[in-house]
Amino acid sequence: MGESVIQRIHAREVLDSRGRHTVEVEVHTSNSAWGRAIVPSGASTGRHEAVELRDPDSRAGVRQAVANVLHLLAPALLGQQVTAQRDLDRRMLALDGTPNKSRLGANAILGVSLACAHAAAASRGQPLWQYLDRGSACLPLPMVNMISGGLHAGGNLDVQDFLLLPIGARSYSEALEMTILVYRALGRLLRALGYESALVGDEGGYGPKLPSNEMALDCLVQAMRQAGLQPGRDAAIALDVAASHLYSSQGYHLRELGEHPMGSEQWLEHLADWIRTYPILSIEDALAEDDWAGWRELTSRFGKQLQLVGDDLFVTHPQRLQRGIDEGVANAVLVKVNQIGTLTEALDVVEQARQAGYRCVVSARSGETEDPTLADLAVATGAGQIKIGSVARSERLAKYNQLLRIEETLPRFAPWGTN
């Protein structure tokens, strides 16, 4: 198929994994190619993220965002070359005209942006990952949710996610197999401890009402051993603290410590105890999104031994990431396309991070969909790591299974330490 132009853009309301309305967009081209994308939504959102437009009523739908696609974005893009991704995204940003996409909605803009990429790939007869590849494509190491807390599981634990890093794997499929073994072992362990009703959270991780964060860490280490893996060699732990939700003007609040908030230094000492005791290799949002002084101290102390990931801190935004680079804050960035709102901007942040020596973790949201775009994006960018959720719930498995399909064509893999 040759080059083609955009002939029709359609949008509709569909449902995400939490049963909330979200935007789906289809782009059709002049040579009969087409692409579709569904926009995810987060529960734990940083206040610096691009604006997800929601209708101001009790239904909280996305009818206005859909209307913006149909009546404002579509007319501006009809007749444009579908492969001109940067120009298409630039046109939409100009039409919105706000710094945070609050006029048209990041969900409206992103739906069109991703659907255009899918249509462009189809117009060239390529899978999306191959169409977007600039020479660095590889399969990522999965960072997999095992136990959920915080806003992902009703506040049962302070830490939002306890995750597995299958660091001993030498292929993506081996990493997935190791993960499944640990997930099943953890389920058996929790049931044996009396947590029969440990239902899964938003992202598929178990959500038991454990008495402490330390018990969650102990359970995860024990599950690794029961799965036949050596903690620290074959598998390790990643944490998503989502510390902005633990923070107030008085300091950091852990439920297990009662009514005694901690300052940044005291909280870092608490984290240091965990780091000394458990095989933790990565911590995301260890401090609040605007606690820059705390982040500098964290990075100074642990930046050479741990992956320190900024999510709410950076919100996939080039200006916030650049401040982090300039101030020596964190050493990795979580990449969520709906935080910034266009494919072009997300790809630019990946390149910005890479140039600065920061790692990238391409990430899903708690409100996900069956759309597997994220898997292709992680492969195409060569990010080396992907954070989808657990190995349960179909909106998560859609991405894991897409990576298995891609592996049949592209076996190149980024083991821990090379990403």
Short mmCIF file of C-alpha atoms in Angstrom, two decimals:
data_model
loop_
_atom_site.label_atom_id
_atom_site.label_comp_id
_atom_site.label_asym_id
_atom_site.label_seq_id
_atom_site.Cartn_x
_atom_site.Cartn_y
_atom_site.Cartn_z
CA MET A 1 0.00 0.00 0.00
CA GLY A 2 1.21 3.53 -0.76
CA GLU A 3 0.82 6.78 1.09
CA SER A 4 -2.74 7.79 1.85
CA VAL A 5 -4.69 10.67 3.35
CA ILE A 6 -7.24 10.77 6.13
CA GLN A 7 -10.70 10.33 4.72
CA ARG A 8 -12.88 9.84 7.81
CA ILE A 9 -12.53 10.09 11.60
CA HIS A 10 -15.14 8.65 13.91
CA ALA A 11 -15.34 8.58 17.72
CA ARG A 12 -17.58 6.94 20.28
CA GLU A 13 -17.94 6.30 24.01
CA VAL A 14 -16.83 2.84 25.16
CA LEU A 15 -16.04 1.38 28.60
CA ASP A 16 -12.70 0.88 30.31
CA SER A 17 -11.72 -1.87 32.75
CA ARG A 18 -13.48 -0.13 35.65
CA GLY A 19 -16.73 0.31 33.72
CA ARG A 20 -16.13 4.03 33.21
CA HIS A 21 -16.71 5.74 29.91
CA THR A 22 -13.73 6.52 27.72
CA VAL A 23 -13.00 7.61 24.16
CA GLU A 24 -12.51 5.30 21.19
CA VAL A 25 -11.43 6.74 17.83
CA GLU A 26 -11.29 5.25 14.33
CA VAL A 27 -9.33 6.78 11.45
CA HIS A 28 -10.03 5.67 7.86
CA THR A 29 -7.79 6.51 4.92
CA SER A 30 -8.14 6.97 1.18
CA ASN A 31 -6.53 3.60 0.40
CA SER A 32 -8.99 1.67 2.62
CA ALA A 33 -6.60 1.32 5.56
CA TRP A 34 -7.90 2.12 9.02
CA GLY A 35 -6.84 2.22 12.64
CA ARG A 36 -8.52 2.23 16.02
CA ALA A 37 -7.42 3.29 19.51
CA ILE A 38 -9.01 3.44 22.96
CA VAL A 39 -7.79 5.92 25.56
CA PRO A 40 -7.00 4.65 29.10
CA SER A 41 -7.69 6.52 32.35
CA GLY A 42 -5.84 6.68 35.66
CA ALA A 43 -7.04 6.47 39.27
CA SER A 44 -3.77 7.65 40.80
CA THR A 45 -3.18 10.79 38.76
CA GLY A 46 -0.58 13.49 39.16
CA ARG A 47 -1.92 17.03 39.33
CA HIS A 48 0.46 18.09 36.55
CA GLU A 49 -1.00 15.65 34.01
CA ALA A 50 -2.77 16.73 30.83
CA VAL A 51 -6.51 17.17 31.39
CA GLU A 52 -8.86 14.26 30.79
CA LEU A 53 -12.11 15.90 29.72
CA ARG A 54 -15.12 14.53 31.63
CA ASP A 55 -18.70 15.70 31.34
CA PRO A 56 -19.76 17.84 34.34
CA ASP A 57 -22.65 15.64 35.46
CA SER A 58 -23.21 12.61 37.67
CA ARG A 59 -22.65 10.28 34.72
CA ALA A 60 -19.06 11.61 34.27
CA GLY A 61 -19.01 10.46 30.66
CA VAL A 62 -16.91 11.66 27.75
CA ARG A 63 -19.61 12.85 25.36
CA GLN A 64 -18.01 16.29 25.05
CA ALA A 65 -14.62 14.76 24.29
CA VAL A 66 -16.24 12.59 21.60
CA ALA A 67 -17.99 15.66 20.17
CA ASN A 68 -14.66 17.50 20.08
CA VAL A 69 -13.19 14.69 17.99
CA LEU A 70 -16.13 14.68 15.57
CA HIS A 71 -16.70 18.39 15.18
CA LEU A 72 -13.33 20.06 15.82
CA LEU A 73 -10.42 17.65 15.43
CA ALA A 74 -11.71 15.63 12.49
CA PRO A 75 -12.40 18.62 10.18
CA ALA A 76 -8.87 19.91 10.88
CA LEU A 77 -7.24 16.62 9.84
CA LEU A 78 -9.33 15.42 6.90
CA GLY A 79 -7.27 15.31 3.72
CA GLN A 80 -3.94 15.28 5.63
CA GLN A 81 -1.34 12.59 5.03
CA VAL A 82 -1.91 9.91 7.65
CA THR A 83 1.80 9.13 8.01
CA ALA A 84 2.66 12.73 8.96
CA GLN A 85 2.29 11.97 12.69
CA ARG A 86 4.21 14.96 14.01
CA ASP A 87 2.32 17.40 11.81
CA LEU A 88 -1.05 15.85 12.72
CA ASP A 89 -0.28 16.08 16.43
CA ARG A 90 0.98 19.65 16.02
CA ARG A 91 -2.25 20.65 14.31
CA MET A 92 -4.32 19.26 17.17
CA LEU A 93 -2.20 21.00 19.80
CA ALA A 94 -2.61 24.31 17.98
CA LEU A 95 -6.35 23.80 17.77
CA ASP A 96 -6.55 23.13 21.50
CA GLY A 97 -4.30 26.07 22.33
CA THR A 98 -3.85 25.35 26.05
CA PRO A 99 -0.73 24.13 27.88
CA ASN A 100 -2.54 21.13 29.39
CA LYS A 101 -5.05 20.24 26.64
CA SER A 102 -7.94 21.40 28.81
CA ARG A 103 -10.00 22.87 25.97
CA LEU A 104 -10.47 19.78 23.82
CA GLY A 105 -9.31 17.18 26.33
CA ALA A 106 -6.17 15.04 26.27
CA ASN A 107 -8.42 12.00 25.90
CA ALA A 108 -9.92 13.38 22.67
CA ILE A 109 -6.54 14.38 21.23
CA LEU A 110 -4.76 11.17 22.21
CA GLY A 111 -7.49 8.97 20.76
CA VAL A 112 -7.03 10.63 17.38
CA SER A 113 -3.23 10.63 17.65
CA LEU A 114 -2.99 6.88 18.33
CA ALA A 115 -5.67 5.93 15.81
CA CYS A 116 -3.76 7.88 13.15
CA ALA A 117 -0.62 5.87 13.96
CA HIS A 118 -2.54 2.61 13.62
CA ALA A 119 -4.04 3.73 10.31
CA ALA A 120 -0.62 4.81 9.05
CA ALA A 121 0.89 1.44 9.95
CA ALA A 122 -1.99 -0.34 8.21
CA SER A 123 -1.56 1.86 5.13
CA ARG A 124 2.02 0.59 4.87
CA GLY A 125 1.11 -3.00 5.65
CA GLN A 126 3.16 -3.06 8.85
CA PRO A 127 2.44 -3.89 12.51
CA LEU A 128 2.46 -0.78 14.65
CA TRP A 129 5.72 -1.59 16.46
CA GLN A 130 7.53 -1.99 13.16
CA TYR A 131 6.06 1.19 11.72
CA LEU A 132 7.22 3.20 14.76
CA ASP A 133 10.63 1.50 15.09
CA ARG A 134 13.63 3.74 14.50
CA GLY A 135 16.19 0.97 14.92
CA SER A 136 16.01 0.25 18.65
CA ALA A 137 13.06 -2.18 18.85
CA CYS A 138 13.27 -4.93 21.46
CA LEU A 139 11.01 -6.88 23.81
CA PRO A 140 10.73 -5.29 27.27
CA LEU A 141 11.22 -6.81 30.69
CA PRO A 142 7.81 -6.82 32.42
CA MET A 143 7.40 -5.12 35.79
CA VAL A 144 4.39 -7.00 37.15
CA ASN A 145 1.89 -6.07 39.85
CA MET A 146 1.62 -8.79 42.52
CA ILE A 147 -0.01 -7.05 45.51
CA SER A 148 -2.08 -3.88 45.16
CA GLY A 149 -2.63 -1.19 47.77
CA GLY A 150 -3.33 2.53 47.86
CA LEU A 151 -5.89 3.86 45.39
CA HIS A 152 -5.68 0.65 43.35
CA ALA A 153 -7.18 -1.54 46.09
CA GLY A 154 -9.25 0.58 48.44
CA GLY A 155 -6.40 1.78 50.64
CA ASN A 156 -5.73 -1.64 52.20
CA LEU A 157 -1.99 -0.86 52.24
CA ASP A 158 -0.06 2.40 52.11
CA VAL A 159 2.17 1.40 49.20
CA GLN A 160 0.22 1.34 45.95
CA ASP A 161 1.92 -1.55 44.13
CA PHE A 162 4.27 -4.36 45.09
CA LEU A 163 5.71 -5.63 41.81
CA LEU A 164 7.87 -8.46 40.52
CA LEU A 165 10.94 -7.95 38.36
CA PRO A 166 11.91 -11.31 36.75
CA ILE A 167 15.52 -10.15 36.41
CA GLY A 168 16.95 -13.61 35.69
CA ALA A 169 14.95 -14.03 32.48
CA ARG A 170 16.75 -14.14 29.15
CA SER A 171 13.66 -13.74 26.97
CA TYR A 172 10.30 -12.06 27.26
CA SER A 173 8.40 -15.36 27.26
CA GLU A 174 10.66 -16.73 30.01
CA ALA A 175 10.04 -13.58 32.07
CA LEU A 176 6.30 -14.06 31.67
CA GLU A 177 6.51 -17.73 32.71
CA MET A 178 8.52 -16.83 35.81
CA THR A 179 5.93 -14.19 36.67
CA ILE A 180 3.04 -16.62 36.37
CA LEU A 181 4.78 -19.08 38.70
CA VAL A 182 5.25 -16.40 41.36
CA TYR A 183 1.69 -15.06 40.96
CA ARG A 184 0.22 -18.53 41.48
CA ALA A 185 2.53 -19.24 44.42
CA LEU A 186 1.52 -15.93 46.00
CA GLY A 187 -2.16 -16.80 45.64
CA ARG A 188 -1.63 -20.15 47.37
CA LEU A 189 0.40 -18.47 50.12
CA LEU A 190 -2.24 -15.81 50.80
CA ARG A 191 -4.97 -18.45 51.00
CA ALA A 192 -2.85 -20.52 53.38
CA LEU A 193 -2.47 -17.44 55.59
CA GLY A 194 -6.24 -17.08 55.77
CA TYR A 195 -6.76 -14.41 53.11
CA GLU A 196 -9.35 -16.40 51.18
CA SER A 197 -11.05 -13.24 49.97
CA ALA A 198 -7.93 -11.55 48.61
CA LEU A 199 -9.74 -10.18 45.57
CA VAL A 200 -7.72 -8.51 42.84
CA GLY A 201 -7.34 -4.75 42.58
CA ASP A 202 -7.74 -2.47 39.57
CA GLU A 203 -4.63 -3.85 37.92
CA GLY A 204 -5.08 -7.53 38.72
CA GLY A 205 -2.76 -7.75 41.73
CA TYR A 206 -4.00 -9.40 44.90
CA GLY A 207 -5.60 -6.98 47.35
CA PRO A 208 -5.40 -8.62 50.80
CA LYS A 209 -5.95 -6.53 53.92
CA LEU A 210 -2.50 -7.24 55.33
CA PRO A 211 -1.48 -5.64 58.62
CA SER A 212 1.63 -3.92 57.18
CA ASN A 213 3.63 -3.10 54.10
CA GLU A 214 6.41 -5.30 55.43
CA MET A 215 4.13 -8.33 55.42
CA ALA A 216 3.39 -7.72 51.75
CA LEU A 217 7.13 -7.66 51.06
CA ASP A 218 7.65 -10.84 53.11
CA CYS A 219 4.87 -12.62 51.22
CA LEU A 220 6.32 -11.65 47.86
CA VAL A 221 9.80 -12.91 48.82
CA GLN A 222 8.32 -16.17 50.10
CA ALA A 223 6.30 -16.60 46.90
CA MET A 224 9.49 -16.21 44.85
CA ARG A 225 11.11 -19.03 46.82
CA GLN A 226 8.04 -21.25 46.56
CA ALA A 227 8.15 -20.71 42.79
CA GLY A 228 11.74 -21.99 42.74
CA LEU A 229 13.34 -18.57 42.23
CA GLN A 230 16.16 -17.05 44.26
CA PRO A 231 15.26 -13.54 45.49
CA GLY A 232 17.80 -11.00 44.29
CA ARG A 233 19.22 -13.28 41.61
CA ASP A 234 16.27 -14.62 39.61
CA ALA A 235 13.65 -12.13 40.71
CA ALA A 236 13.49 -8.84 42.58
CA ILE A 237 10.94 -6.35 43.89
CA ALA A 238 9.78 -3.03 42.50
CA LEU A 239 7.60 -0.65 44.50
CA ASP A 240 5.18 2.01 43.35
CA VAL A 241 4.77 4.05 46.52
CA ALA A 242 2.58 6.78 44.95
CA ALA A 243 3.85 8.95 47.79
CA SER A 244 1.85 12.03 46.79
CA HIS A 245 -1.16 10.26 48.30
CA LEU A 246 0.68 9.77 51.59
CA TYR A 247 1.78 13.40 51.81
CA SER A 248 0.30 16.45 53.48
CA SER A 249 1.78 19.71 54.73
CA GLN A 250 2.71 17.86 57.94
CA GLY A 251 4.72 15.19 56.14
CA TYR A 252 4.34 11.57 55.03
CA HIS A 253 1.63 9.49 56.73
CA LEU A 254 1.81 5.71 56.99
CA ARG A 255 -1.29 4.15 58.47
CA GLU A 256 0.74 1.53 60.36
CA LEU A 257 2.63 4.32 62.18
CA GLY A 258 -0.53 5.99 63.44
CA GLU A 259 -0.82 9.76 63.86
CA HIS A 260 2.87 10.54 63.54
CA PRO A 261 3.75 12.04 60.15
CA MET A 262 7.34 11.81 58.95
CA GLY A 263 9.45 14.46 57.27
CA SER A 264 11.32 13.58 54.07
CA GLU A 265 14.49 12.52 55.90
CA GLN A 266 12.61 10.25 58.32
CA TRP A 267 10.61 8.75 55.46
CA LEU A 268 13.83 8.07 53.54
CA GLU A 269 15.21 6.23 56.57
CA HIS A 270 12.06 4.10 56.59
CA LEU A 271 12.61 3.30 52.91
CA ALA A 272 16.28 2.57 53.60
CA ASP A 273 15.24 -0.12 56.10
CA TRP A 274 13.16 -1.80 53.39
CA ILE A 275 16.01 -1.53 50.87
CA ARG A 276 18.44 -3.17 53.31
CA THR A 277 16.01 -5.97 54.18
CA TYR A 278 14.39 -6.88 50.86
CA PRO A 279 15.61 -7.42 47.26
CA ILE A 280 14.25 -4.08 46.04
CA LEU A 281 15.72 -2.80 42.78
CA SER A 282 13.21 -0.16 41.67
CA ILE A 283 11.07 2.41 43.47
CA GLU A 284 8.52 4.60 41.71
CA ASP A 285 7.26 7.87 43.20
CA ALA A 286 9.07 7.30 46.47
CA LEU A 287 8.39 10.94 47.35
CA ALA A 288 5.61 13.41 46.61
CA GLU A 289 5.37 15.00 43.17
CA ASP A 290 6.62 18.42 44.30
CA ASP A 291 9.04 17.36 47.05
CA TRP A 292 12.06 18.22 44.90
CA ALA A 293 14.41 18.53 47.86
CA GLY A 294 13.41 15.09 49.09
CA TRP A 295 13.88 13.65 45.60
CA ARG A 296 17.40 15.12 45.39
CA GLU A 297 18.32 13.48 48.69
CA LEU A 298 16.76 10.18 47.61
CA THR A 299 18.72 10.20 44.36
CA SER A 300 21.96 11.16 46.08
CA ARG A 301 21.61 8.26 48.51
CA PHE A 302 20.22 5.50 46.31
CA GLY A 303 20.59 6.56 42.68
CA LYS A 304 23.61 4.35 42.04
CA GLN A 305 22.04 1.16 43.41
CA LEU A 306 18.34 1.53 42.57
CA GLN A 307 16.13 2.50 39.68
CA LEU A 308 14.27 5.59 40.91
CA VAL A 309 11.24 6.18 38.70
CA GLY A 310 9.35 9.45 38.41
CA ASP A 311 5.65 9.11 37.53
CA ASP A 312 3.64 11.83 39.26
CA LEU A 313 6.97 13.66 39.47
CA PHE A 314 7.48 13.87 35.69
CA VAL A 315 3.99 13.08 34.25
CA THR A 316 5.63 12.30 30.88
CA HIS A 317 6.19 16.04 30.46
CA PRO A 318 9.40 17.35 28.86
CA GLN A 319 9.71 20.41 31.08
CA ARG A 320 9.34 18.49 34.33
CA LEU A 321 11.69 15.78 33.09
CA GLN A 322 14.25 18.42 32.11
CA ARG A 323 14.08 19.92 35.59
CA GLY A 324 14.75 16.46 37.00
CA ILE A 325 17.71 15.98 34.68
CA ASP A 326 19.13 19.42 35.53
CA GLU A 327 18.74 18.88 39.29
CA GLY A 328 19.93 15.27 39.35
CA VAL A 329 16.54 13.94 40.43
CA ALA A 330 15.56 10.28 39.82
CA ASN A 331 17.14 8.17 37.08
CA ALA A 332 14.12 6.81 35.24
CA VAL A 333 10.81 8.08 33.88
CA LEU A 334 7.45 6.33 33.66
CA VAL A 335 5.98 6.94 30.22
CA LYS A 336 2.18 7.14 30.06
CA VAL A 337 0.92 8.48 26.77
CA ASN A 338 -2.31 9.86 28.25
CA GLN A 339 -0.35 11.97 30.74
CA ILE A 340 0.99 14.07 27.89
CA GLY A 341 -1.73 13.54 25.28
CA THR A 342 -0.12 12.82 21.90
CA LEU A 343 2.05 10.03 20.53
CA THR A 344 4.66 12.50 19.25
CA GLU A 345 5.15 14.12 22.65
CA ALA A 346 5.45 10.72 24.36
CA LEU A 347 8.07 9.57 21.86
CA ASP A 348 9.97 12.83 22.35
CA VAL A 349 10.06 12.27 26.12
CA VAL A 350 11.48 8.78 25.59
CA GLU A 351 14.24 10.23 23.44
CA GLN A 352 14.87 13.06 25.91
CA ALA A 353 15.26 10.54 28.72
CA ARG A 354 17.53 8.31 26.66
CA GLN A 355 19.81 11.21 25.76
CA ALA A 356 20.15 12.05 29.46
CA GLY A 357 20.89 8.47 30.48
CA TYR A 358 17.53 7.98 32.19
CA ARG A 359 15.74 4.64 31.88
CA CYS A 360 12.18 4.45 30.54
CA VAL A 361 9.31 2.30 31.76
CA VAL A 362 6.34 2.34 29.40
CA SER A 363 3.22 2.08 31.55
CA ALA A 364 -0.48 1.31 31.40
CA ARG A 365 -3.11 2.98 33.62
CA SER A 366 -5.41 1.52 36.28
CA GLY A 367 -8.38 2.18 33.98
CA GLU A 368 -7.19 0.19 30.98
CA THR A 369 -8.85 -1.32 27.90
CA GLU A 370 -8.44 -4.22 25.50
CA ASP A 371 -6.36 -1.95 23.22
CA PRO A 372 -2.84 -3.48 22.95
CA THR A 373 -1.15 -0.32 21.60
CA LEU A 374 1.05 -0.01 24.67
CA ALA A 375 2.84 -3.27 23.90
CA ASP A 376 3.77 -2.08 20.41
CA LEU A 377 4.92 1.26 21.79
CA ALA A 378 7.19 -0.38 24.39
CA VAL A 379 8.77 -2.57 21.70
CA ALA A 380 9.15 0.20 19.11
CA THR A 381 10.89 2.60 21.50
CA GLY A 382 13.25 -0.04 22.87
CA ALA A 383 12.37 1.26 26.32
CA GLY A 384 13.40 -2.04 27.89
CA GLN A 385 10.67 -2.18 30.54
CA ILE A 386 6.88 -2.29 30.55
CA LYS A 387 4.48 -1.93 33.47
CA ILE A 388 1.04 -3.25 32.54
CA GLY A 389 -0.44 -4.65 35.73
CA SER A 390 -0.74 -8.25 36.81
CA VAL A 391 -1.17 -11.48 34.87
CA ALA A 392 -4.92 -11.37 35.44
CA ARG A 393 -7.76 -9.40 33.84
CA SER A 394 -8.15 -9.32 30.09
CA GLU A 395 -7.24 -5.64 29.64
CA ARG A 396 -3.78 -6.53 31.04
CA LEU A 397 -3.43 -9.83 29.18
CA ALA A 398 -4.21 -8.09 25.88
CA LYS A 399 -0.80 -6.39 26.16
CA TYR A 400 1.10 -9.43 27.48
CA ASN A 401 -0.33 -11.58 24.69
CA GLN A 402 0.51 -8.96 22.07
CA LEU A 403 4.12 -9.08 23.24
CA LEU A 404 4.11 -12.88 22.80
CA ARG A 405 2.94 -12.39 19.22
CA ILE A 406 5.61 -9.77 18.54
CA GLU A 407 8.28 -12.07 20.03
CA GLU A 408 7.65 -14.57 17.22
CA THR A 409 8.92 -11.97 14.75
CA LEU A 410 11.33 -10.03 16.96
CA PRO A 411 13.06 -12.21 19.59
CA ARG A 412 15.44 -9.40 20.66
CA PHE A 413 15.01 -8.84 24.43
CA ALA A 414 16.29 -6.33 26.99
CA PRO A 415 17.32 -8.25 30.14
CA TRP A 416 17.72 -6.38 33.42
CA GLY A 417 20.87 -4.31 33.48
CA THR A 418 20.82 -3.48 29.77
CA ASN A 419 17.70 -1.31 29.84
#
